[in-house]
Short mmCIF file of C-alpha atoms in Angstrom, two decimals:
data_model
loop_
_atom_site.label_atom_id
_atom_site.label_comp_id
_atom_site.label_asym_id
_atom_site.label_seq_id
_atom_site.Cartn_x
_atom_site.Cartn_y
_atom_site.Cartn_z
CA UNK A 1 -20.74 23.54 56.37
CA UNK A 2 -17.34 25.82 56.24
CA UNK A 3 -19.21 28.05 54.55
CA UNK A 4 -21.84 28.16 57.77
CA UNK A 5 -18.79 28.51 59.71
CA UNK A 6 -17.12 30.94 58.40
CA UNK A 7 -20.16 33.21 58.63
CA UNK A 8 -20.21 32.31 62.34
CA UNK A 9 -16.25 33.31 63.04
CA UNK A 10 -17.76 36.69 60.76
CA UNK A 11 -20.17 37.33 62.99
CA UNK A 12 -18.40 36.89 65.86
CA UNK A 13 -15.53 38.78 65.07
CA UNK A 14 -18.11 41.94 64.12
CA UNK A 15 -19.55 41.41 67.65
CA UNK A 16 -16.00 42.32 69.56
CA UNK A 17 -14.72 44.75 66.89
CA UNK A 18 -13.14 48.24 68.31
CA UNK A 19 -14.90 51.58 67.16
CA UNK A 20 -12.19 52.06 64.21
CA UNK A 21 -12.63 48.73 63.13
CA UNK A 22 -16.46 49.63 63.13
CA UNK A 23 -15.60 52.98 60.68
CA UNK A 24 -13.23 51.13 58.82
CA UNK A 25 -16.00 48.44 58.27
CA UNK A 26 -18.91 51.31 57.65
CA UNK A 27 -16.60 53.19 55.23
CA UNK A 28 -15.66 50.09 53.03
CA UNK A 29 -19.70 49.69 52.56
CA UNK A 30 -20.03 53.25 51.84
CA UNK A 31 -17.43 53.01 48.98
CA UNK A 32 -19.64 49.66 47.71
CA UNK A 33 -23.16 51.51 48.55
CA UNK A 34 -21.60 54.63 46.03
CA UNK A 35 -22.18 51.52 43.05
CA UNK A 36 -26.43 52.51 43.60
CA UNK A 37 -25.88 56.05 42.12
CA UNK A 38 -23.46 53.89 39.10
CA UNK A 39 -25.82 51.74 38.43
CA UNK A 40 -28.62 52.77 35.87
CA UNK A 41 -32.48 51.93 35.85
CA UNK A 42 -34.52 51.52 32.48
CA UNK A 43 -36.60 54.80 32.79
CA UNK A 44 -34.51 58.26 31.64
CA UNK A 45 -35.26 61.77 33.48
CA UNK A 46 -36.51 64.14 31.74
CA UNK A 47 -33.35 65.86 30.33
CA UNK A 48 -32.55 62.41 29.04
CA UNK A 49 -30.40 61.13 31.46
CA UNK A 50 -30.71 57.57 32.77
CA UNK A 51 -31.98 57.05 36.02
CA UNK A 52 -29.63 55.96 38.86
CA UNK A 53 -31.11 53.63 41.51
CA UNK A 54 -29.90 56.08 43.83
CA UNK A 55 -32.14 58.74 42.06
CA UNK A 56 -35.20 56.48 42.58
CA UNK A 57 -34.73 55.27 46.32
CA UNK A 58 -34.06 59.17 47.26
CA UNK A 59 -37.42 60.37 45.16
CA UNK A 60 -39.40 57.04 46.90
CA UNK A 61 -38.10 58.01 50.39
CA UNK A 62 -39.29 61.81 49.56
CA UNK A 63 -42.54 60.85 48.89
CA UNK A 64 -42.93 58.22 51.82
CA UNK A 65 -42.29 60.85 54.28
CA UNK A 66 -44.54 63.44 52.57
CA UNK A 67 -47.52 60.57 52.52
CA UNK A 68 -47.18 59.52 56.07
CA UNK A 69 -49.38 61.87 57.49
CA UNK A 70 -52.25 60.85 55.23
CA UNK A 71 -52.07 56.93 55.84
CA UNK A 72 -54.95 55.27 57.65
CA UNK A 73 -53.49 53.02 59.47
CA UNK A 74 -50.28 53.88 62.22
CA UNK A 75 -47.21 53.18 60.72
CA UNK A 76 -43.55 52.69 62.48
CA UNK A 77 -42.46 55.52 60.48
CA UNK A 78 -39.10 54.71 60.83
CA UNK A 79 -39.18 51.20 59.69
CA UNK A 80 -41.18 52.20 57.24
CA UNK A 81 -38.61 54.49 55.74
CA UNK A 82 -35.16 51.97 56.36
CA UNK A 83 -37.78 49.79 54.77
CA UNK A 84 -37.46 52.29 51.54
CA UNK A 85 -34.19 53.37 51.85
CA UNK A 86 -32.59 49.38 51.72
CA UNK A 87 -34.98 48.19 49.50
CA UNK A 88 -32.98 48.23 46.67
CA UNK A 89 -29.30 48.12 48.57
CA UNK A 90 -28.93 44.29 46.72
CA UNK A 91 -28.48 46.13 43.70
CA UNK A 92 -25.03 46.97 45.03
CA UNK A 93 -23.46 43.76 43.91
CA UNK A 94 -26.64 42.33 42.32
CA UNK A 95 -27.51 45.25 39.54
CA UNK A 96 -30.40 46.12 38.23
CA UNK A 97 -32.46 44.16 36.31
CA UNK A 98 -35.95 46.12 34.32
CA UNK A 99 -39.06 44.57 35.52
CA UNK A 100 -40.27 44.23 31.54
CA UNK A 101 -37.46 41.48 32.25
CA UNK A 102 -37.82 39.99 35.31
CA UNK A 103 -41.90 40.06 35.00
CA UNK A 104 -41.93 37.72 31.22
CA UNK A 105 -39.04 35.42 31.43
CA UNK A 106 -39.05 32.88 33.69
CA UNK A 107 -35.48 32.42 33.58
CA UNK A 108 -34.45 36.05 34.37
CA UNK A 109 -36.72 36.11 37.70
CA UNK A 110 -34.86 33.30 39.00
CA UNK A 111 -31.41 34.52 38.38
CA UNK A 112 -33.08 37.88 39.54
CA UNK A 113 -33.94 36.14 42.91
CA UNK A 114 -30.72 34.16 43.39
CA UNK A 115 -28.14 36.91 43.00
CA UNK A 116 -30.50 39.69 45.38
CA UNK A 117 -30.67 36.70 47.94
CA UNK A 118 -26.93 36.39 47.38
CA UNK A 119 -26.18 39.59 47.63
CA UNK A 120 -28.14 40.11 50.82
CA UNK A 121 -26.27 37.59 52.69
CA UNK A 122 -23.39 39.90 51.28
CA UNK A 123 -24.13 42.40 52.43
CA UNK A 124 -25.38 41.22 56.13
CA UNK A 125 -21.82 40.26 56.62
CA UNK A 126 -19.63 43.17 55.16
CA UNK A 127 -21.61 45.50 58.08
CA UNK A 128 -21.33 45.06 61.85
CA UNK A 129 -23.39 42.70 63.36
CA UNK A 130 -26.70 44.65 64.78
CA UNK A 131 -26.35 47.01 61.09
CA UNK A 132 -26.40 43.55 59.16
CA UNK A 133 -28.97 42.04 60.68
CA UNK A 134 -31.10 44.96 60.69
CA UNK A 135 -30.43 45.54 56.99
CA UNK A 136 -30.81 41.75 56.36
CA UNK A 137 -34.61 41.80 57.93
CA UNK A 138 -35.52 44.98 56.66
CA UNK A 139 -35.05 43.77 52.88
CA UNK A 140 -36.86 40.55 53.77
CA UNK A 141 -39.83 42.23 55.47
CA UNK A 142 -40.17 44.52 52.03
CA UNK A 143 -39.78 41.14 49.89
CA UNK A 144 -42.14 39.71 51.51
CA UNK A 145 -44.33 42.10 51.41
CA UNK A 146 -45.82 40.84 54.86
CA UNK A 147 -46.82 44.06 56.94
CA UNK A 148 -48.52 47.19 56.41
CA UNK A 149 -44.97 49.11 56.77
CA UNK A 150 -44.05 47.17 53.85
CA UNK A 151 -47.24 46.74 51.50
CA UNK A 152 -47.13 50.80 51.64
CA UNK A 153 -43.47 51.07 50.50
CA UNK A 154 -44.26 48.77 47.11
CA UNK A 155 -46.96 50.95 46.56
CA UNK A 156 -44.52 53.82 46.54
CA UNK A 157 -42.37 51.98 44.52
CA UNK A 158 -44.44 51.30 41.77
CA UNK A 159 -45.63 55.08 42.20
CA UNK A 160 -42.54 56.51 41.67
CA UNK A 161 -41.54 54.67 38.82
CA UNK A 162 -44.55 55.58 37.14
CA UNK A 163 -44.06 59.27 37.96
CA UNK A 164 -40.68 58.94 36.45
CA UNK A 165 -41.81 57.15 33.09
CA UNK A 166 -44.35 59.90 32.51
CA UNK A 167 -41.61 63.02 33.07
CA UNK A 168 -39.25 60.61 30.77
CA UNK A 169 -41.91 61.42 28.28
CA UNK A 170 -43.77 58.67 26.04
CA UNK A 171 -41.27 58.43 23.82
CA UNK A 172 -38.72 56.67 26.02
CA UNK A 173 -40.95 53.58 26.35
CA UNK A 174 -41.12 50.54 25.50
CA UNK A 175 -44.65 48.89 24.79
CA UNK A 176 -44.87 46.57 27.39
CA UNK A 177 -44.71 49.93 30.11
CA UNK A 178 -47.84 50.96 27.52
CA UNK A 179 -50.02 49.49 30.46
CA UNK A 180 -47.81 49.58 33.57
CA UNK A 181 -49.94 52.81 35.33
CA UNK A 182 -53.60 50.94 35.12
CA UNK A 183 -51.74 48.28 37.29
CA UNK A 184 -51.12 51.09 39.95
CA UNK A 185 -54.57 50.49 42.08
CA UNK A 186 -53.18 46.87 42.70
CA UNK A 187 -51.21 48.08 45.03
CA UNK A 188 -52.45 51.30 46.82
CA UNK A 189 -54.01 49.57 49.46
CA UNK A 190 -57.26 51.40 49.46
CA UNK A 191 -55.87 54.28 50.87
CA UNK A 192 -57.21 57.55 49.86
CA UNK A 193 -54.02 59.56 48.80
CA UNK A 194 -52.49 56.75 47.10
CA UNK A 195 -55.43 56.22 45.02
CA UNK A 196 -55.47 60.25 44.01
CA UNK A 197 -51.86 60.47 43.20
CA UNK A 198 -52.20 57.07 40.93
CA UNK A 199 -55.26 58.71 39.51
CA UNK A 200 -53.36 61.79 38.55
CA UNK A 201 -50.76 59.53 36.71
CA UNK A 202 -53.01 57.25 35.33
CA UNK A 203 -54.75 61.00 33.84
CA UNK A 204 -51.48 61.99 32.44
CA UNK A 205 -50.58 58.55 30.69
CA UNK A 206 -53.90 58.77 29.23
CA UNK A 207 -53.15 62.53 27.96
CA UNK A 208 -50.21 61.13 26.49
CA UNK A 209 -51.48 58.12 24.77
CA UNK A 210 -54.29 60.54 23.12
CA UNK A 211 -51.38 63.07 22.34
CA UNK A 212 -49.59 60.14 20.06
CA UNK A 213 -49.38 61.22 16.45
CA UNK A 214 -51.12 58.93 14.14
CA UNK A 215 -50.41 58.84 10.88
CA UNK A 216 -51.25 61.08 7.95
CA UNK A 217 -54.49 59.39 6.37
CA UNK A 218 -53.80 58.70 3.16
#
């Protein structure tokens, strides 16, 4: 109950703040949102650095405005991109956590989903009020993967990641992401360009597969 009301006197307080309280409040989150370009993903680029979330939402957010204009269906293209660019803000005080975790122990997923749902709230209430709450909806529209806006930006998601793992090189894997690209028409939504670009990748996994050395026969 204190905890409900403290949230309340939060929100309240964000709703009569002056403009410099408003930059003061916008740069603090700017010096937390900096942790997203910190904090590293499981995939490597292809001069062997690690991936930064940051790198990822900026390369997904590329690509959704370069596929907009071959989507079926009208999207509110700018929800759909805040939709991208937050999707992954939790990982500001949450971290990052590889899917070949979070998708085969039980465990993990739940701690995944308490902390992001944590962090969320966190994050709803370090930002002034309409910013919060916008933030706040946009992440749960993309978790719960519940309109066309956001069904498009997992798609993307999973796209990019792909295209990321296959400029990492073959190598850098581990065997469970073996698979990972034949999972990519799951998600494309039947729409044509989707489908071609997870083609292509699915193509250059395959090349790569074929290209592993076996060994000598004896």
């Amino acid at each position: 109950m204190e905890q409900r009301k403290d949230k309340m006197e939060k929100s309240i307080v964000r709703g009569v703040m002056t403009s410099i309280d408003t930059a003061m409040m916008l740069r603090r989150f700017m010096a937390d949102a900096e942790m997203l370009k910190k904090e590293l993903r499981h995939s490597s680029l292809s001069d062997g650095r690690m991936e930064s979330v940051a790198d990822h939402v900026w390369r997904m957010s590329l690509l959704g405005i370069m596929i907009v204009p071959y989507i079926s269906q009208k999207l509110d293209v700018l929800r759909f991109l805040k939709i991208i660019i937050v999707h992954d803000l939790v990982e500001i005080y949450a971290g990052d956590m590889p899917i070949t975790e979070s998708s085969t122990n039980a465990k993990s997923k739940k701690i995944k989903e308490a902390s992001e749902k944590k962090a969320i709230e966190k994050i709803r209430v370090n930002l002034p009020a309409f910013v919060g709450d916008d933030i706040y909806n946009l992440w749960w529209e993309y978790e719960s993967n519940s309109t066309y806006e956001s069904k498009i930006a997992h798609a993307l998601d999973k796209i990019e990641a792909q295209a990321q793992h296959n400029e990492a090189g073959i190598e850098t894997w581990v065997e469970e992401e073996y698979h990972f690209a034949y999972k990519l028409p799951n998600y494309t939504m039947n729409e044509k360009i989707l489908e071609d670009i997870a083609s292509i990748l699915v193509k250059e996994v395959d090349n790569m597969l074929d290209n592993i050395k076996q060994p000598d026969a004896i």
